[in-house]
XYZ file of C-alpha atoms in Angstrom:
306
model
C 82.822 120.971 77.755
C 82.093 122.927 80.511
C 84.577 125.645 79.185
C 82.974 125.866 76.135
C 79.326 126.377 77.426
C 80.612 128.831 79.252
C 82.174 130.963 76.299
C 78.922 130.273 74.306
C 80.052 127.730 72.333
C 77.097 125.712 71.821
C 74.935 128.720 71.332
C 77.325 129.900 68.534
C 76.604 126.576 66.834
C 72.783 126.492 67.612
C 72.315 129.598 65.957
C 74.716 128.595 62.731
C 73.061 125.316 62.411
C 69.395 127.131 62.969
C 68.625 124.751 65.244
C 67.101 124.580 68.594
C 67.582 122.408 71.442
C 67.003 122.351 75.492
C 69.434 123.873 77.878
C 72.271 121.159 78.282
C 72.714 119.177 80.883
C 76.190 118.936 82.277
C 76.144 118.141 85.858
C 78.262 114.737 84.614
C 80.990 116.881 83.484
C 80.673 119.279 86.075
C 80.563 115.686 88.593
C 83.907 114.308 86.151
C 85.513 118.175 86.853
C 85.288 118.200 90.816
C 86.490 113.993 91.379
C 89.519 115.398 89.429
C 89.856 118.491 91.159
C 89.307 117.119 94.651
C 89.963 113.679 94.567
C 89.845 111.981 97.953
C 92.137 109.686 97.560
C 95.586 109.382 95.341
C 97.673 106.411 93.948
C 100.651 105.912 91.838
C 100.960 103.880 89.281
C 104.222 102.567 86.960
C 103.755 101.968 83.387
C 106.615 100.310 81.798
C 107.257 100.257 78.062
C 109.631 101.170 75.580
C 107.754 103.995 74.178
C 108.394 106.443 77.391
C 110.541 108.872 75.846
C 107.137 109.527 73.654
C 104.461 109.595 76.401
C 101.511 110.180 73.870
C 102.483 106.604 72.680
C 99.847 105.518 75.845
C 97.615 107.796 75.396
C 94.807 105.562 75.738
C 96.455 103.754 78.510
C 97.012 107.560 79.956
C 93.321 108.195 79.649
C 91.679 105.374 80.766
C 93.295 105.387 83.699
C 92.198 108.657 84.901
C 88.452 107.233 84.011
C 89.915 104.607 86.526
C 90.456 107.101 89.043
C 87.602 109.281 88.554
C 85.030 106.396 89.363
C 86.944 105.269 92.592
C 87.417 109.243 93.817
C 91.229 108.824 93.163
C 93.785 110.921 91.474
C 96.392 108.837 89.189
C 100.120 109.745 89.534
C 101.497 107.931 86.440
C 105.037 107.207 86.690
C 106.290 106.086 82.709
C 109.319 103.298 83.612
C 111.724 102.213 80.518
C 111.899 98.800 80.774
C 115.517 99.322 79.415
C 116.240 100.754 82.551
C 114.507 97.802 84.228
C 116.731 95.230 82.862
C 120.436 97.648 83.586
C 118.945 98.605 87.257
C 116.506 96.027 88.029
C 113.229 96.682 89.108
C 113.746 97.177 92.781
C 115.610 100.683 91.977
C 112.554 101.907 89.592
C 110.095 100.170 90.699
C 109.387 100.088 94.602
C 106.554 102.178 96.242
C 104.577 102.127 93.742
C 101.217 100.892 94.296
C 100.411 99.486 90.571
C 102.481 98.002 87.741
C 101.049 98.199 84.168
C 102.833 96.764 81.304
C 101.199 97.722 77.871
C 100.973 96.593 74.211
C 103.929 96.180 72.080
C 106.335 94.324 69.966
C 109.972 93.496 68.856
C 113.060 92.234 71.462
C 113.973 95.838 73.010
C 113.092 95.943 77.196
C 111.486 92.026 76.655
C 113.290 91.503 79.465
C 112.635 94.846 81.423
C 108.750 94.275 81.189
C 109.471 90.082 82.545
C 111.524 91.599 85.555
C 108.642 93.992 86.159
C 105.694 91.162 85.886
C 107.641 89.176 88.612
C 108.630 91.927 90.748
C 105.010 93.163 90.571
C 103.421 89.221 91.163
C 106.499 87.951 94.153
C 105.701 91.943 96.328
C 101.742 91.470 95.668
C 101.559 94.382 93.666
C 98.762 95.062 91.796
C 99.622 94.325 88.088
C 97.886 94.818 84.921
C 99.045 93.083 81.517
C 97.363 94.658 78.050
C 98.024 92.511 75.037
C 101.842 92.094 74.838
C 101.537 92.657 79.288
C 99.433 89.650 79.368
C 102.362 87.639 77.446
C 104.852 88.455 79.493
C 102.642 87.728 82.623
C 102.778 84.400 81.007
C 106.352 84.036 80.334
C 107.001 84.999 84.062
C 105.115 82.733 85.560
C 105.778 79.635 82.804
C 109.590 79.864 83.420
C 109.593 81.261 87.201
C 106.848 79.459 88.925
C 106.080 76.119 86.274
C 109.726 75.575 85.647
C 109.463 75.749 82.388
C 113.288 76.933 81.382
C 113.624 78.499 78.423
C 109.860 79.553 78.179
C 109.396 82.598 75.565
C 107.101 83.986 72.935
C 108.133 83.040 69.417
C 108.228 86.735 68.569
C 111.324 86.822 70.270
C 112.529 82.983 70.249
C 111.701 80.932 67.262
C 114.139 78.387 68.670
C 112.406 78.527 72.283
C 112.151 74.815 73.259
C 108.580 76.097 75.206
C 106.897 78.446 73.136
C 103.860 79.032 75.632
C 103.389 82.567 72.957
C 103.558 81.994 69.384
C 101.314 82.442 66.047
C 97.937 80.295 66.110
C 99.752 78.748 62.879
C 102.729 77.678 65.067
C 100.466 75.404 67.361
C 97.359 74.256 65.959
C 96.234 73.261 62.165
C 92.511 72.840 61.537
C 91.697 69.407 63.230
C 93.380 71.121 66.008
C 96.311 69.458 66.290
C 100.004 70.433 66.979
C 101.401 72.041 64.129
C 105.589 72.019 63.501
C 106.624 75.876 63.642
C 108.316 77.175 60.577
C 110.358 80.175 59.361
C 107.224 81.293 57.317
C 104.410 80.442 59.451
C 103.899 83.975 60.402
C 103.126 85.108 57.038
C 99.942 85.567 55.877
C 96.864 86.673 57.431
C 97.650 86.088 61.066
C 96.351 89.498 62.945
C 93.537 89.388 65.170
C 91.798 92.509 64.239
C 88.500 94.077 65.459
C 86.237 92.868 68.283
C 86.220 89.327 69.619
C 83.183 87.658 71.963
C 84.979 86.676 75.511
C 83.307 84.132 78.174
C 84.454 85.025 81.247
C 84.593 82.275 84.589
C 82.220 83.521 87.432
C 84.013 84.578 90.891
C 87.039 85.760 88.674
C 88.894 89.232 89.037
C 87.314 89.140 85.148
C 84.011 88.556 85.952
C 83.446 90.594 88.954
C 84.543 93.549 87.065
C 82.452 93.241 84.219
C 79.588 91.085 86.294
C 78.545 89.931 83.441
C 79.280 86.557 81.282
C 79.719 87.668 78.012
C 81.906 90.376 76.759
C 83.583 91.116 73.349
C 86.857 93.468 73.420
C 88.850 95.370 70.705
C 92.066 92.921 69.597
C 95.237 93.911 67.744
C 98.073 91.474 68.018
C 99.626 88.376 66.066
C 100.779 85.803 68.959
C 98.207 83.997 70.760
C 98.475 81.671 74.366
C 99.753 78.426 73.089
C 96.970 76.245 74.357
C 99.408 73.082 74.139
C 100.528 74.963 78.034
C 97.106 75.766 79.489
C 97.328 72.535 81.386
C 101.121 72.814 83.181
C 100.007 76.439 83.631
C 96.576 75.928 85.377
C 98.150 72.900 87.564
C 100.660 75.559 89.217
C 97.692 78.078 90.064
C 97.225 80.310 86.659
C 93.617 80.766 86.567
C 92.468 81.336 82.247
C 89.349 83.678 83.064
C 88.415 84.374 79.506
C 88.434 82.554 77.079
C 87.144 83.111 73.223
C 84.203 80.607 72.068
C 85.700 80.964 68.346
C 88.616 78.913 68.530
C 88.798 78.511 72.444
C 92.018 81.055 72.546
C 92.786 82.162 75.854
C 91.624 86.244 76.190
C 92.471 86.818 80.039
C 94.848 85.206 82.648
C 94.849 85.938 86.571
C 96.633 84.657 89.631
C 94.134 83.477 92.124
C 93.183 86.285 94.592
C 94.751 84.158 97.863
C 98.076 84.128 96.524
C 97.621 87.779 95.290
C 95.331 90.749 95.878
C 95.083 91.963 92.008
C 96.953 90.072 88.996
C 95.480 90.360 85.919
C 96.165 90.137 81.978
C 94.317 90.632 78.811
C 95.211 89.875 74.866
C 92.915 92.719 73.703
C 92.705 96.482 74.160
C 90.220 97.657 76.860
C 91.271 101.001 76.635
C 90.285 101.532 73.670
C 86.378 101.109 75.169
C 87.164 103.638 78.379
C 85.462 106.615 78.701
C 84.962 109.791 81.530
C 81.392 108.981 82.274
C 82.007 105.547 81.692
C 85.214 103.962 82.856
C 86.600 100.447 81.422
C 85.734 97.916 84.375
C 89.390 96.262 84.290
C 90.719 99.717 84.640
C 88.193 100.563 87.314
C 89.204 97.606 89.374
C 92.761 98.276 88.971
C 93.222 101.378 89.863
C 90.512 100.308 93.085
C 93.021 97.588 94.113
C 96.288 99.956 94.020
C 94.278 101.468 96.976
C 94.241 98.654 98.888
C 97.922 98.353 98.449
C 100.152 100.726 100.388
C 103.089 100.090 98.162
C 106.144 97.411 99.053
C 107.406 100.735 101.414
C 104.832 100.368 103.877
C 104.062 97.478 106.469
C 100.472 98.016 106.530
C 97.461 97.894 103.700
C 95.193 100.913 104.415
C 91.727 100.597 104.181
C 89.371 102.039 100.714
């Protein structure tokens, strides 16, 4: 924007419009322009996906977390991890030093297992770690089969046979009078996609609510597979704390690890990125990229201070 003012832009299209309007206003951009030119402070950040080779695949992921950084003074080193390469080297090769983890959206079996290694690596070292959609699945996975117990603990995406499906289609687990549906091979047919924006309640003193300091929210969805309520008990008896939660239908929207077993944990079944913008960064992305500050990476023996 400020570019274009500056090669007339805007007066070019005042004068072919015939309109007039007031001199514009751009010390936001000009604000935006030096925070991203001289940003006091820098972190780096790991996304791992399956979609690296094809970096515009995050785009919005990309974006919104340089809003993150711009609203905490902070430049964003992104680091895109193949969580193909995460499963052959393990995470400890790829993955150490860097102060946030951030497993995206996606589907099908390829790197499943790359993005679980990361989600524990990230939760056992107390690095920050940020779950989006598919991310907050596997957050669950991780901590259903490596901290419940729960062997064998999958998403029926990948597992129709798992024999503790804490993932799977809303048709898999509940019928209307809210009982426990048996799966079957066709069960995902039909109109199962969450599409559009959803209300959210979120629990006060949360990671969730002290971002958004607020009690209602309603976030952009795209997915299929759902929390399987039928484990929100085992779950929340070993420490996982279900922030959000959607009034229609009671389906679980955002998942956290308590803040005094780790400094930033955090997973969400919609899209926030999607909402992010310069001037107005997504909160969860905000508080992200403010808690990779606070952590000085698995390297370093000390936290340093925001």
């Amino acid at each position: 924007p400020l570019i274009f003012h500056h090669e007339g832009l805007d007066e070019r299209i005042f004068e072919h419009l015939n309109i007039w309007t007031r001199k514009p206003n751009l010390r936001g951009w000009q604000r935006i322009v030096n925070r991203i030119r001289n940003a006091k402070n820098s972190t780096t950040i790991a996304i791992v996906g399956k979609y690296t080779h094809l970096k515009d695949s995050y785009k919005s992921l990309h974006e919104a977390l340089i809003h993150g950084g711009i609203a905490n003074d902070c430049k964003v080193n992104l680091v895109y991890v193949d969580s193909e390469d995460v499963e052959k080297q393990g995470p400890e090769a790829l993955l150490k030093g860097m102060k946030g983890v951030l497993v995206p959206g996606g589907f099908g079996t390829r790197g499943i297992e790359g993005k679980i290694k990361a989600a524990r690596f990230a939760r056992e070292k107390r690095i920050p770690y940020f779950g989006i959609c598919l991310g907050m699945q596997i957050a669950v996975i991780e901590f259903a089969v490596n901290v419940v117990g729960l062997k064998g603990a999958y998403s029926t995406e990948f597992d129709r046979n798992t024999p503790h499906p804490v993932i799977s289609l809303l048709t898999e687990w509940v019928d209307q009078n809210n009982q426990v549906q048996k799966r079957s091979a066709d069960s995902d047919l039909g109109g199962t996609m969450r599409l559009g924006s959803c209300p959210c309640r979120l629990v006060p003193g949360t990671l969730a609510h002290q971002a958004y300091n607020k009690r209602l929210i309603h976030e952009r969805h795209r997915h299929r597979y759902e929390f399987n309520n039928n484990y929100r008990e085992p779950l929340a008896e070993a420490g996982l704390v279900f922030s959000g939660i959607c009034p229609d239908g009671d389906l679980v929207e955002i998942i956290e690890v308590p803040q005094d077993r780790h400094p930033w944990f955090l997973g969400c079944q919609f899209h926030p990125e999607f909402k992010s913008r310069p001037m107005d960064p997504h909160p969860l992305f905000r508080e992200f990229v403010k808690a990779t500050l606070g952590n000085p990476g698995i390297r370093k023996g000390r936290k340093r201070r925001i």
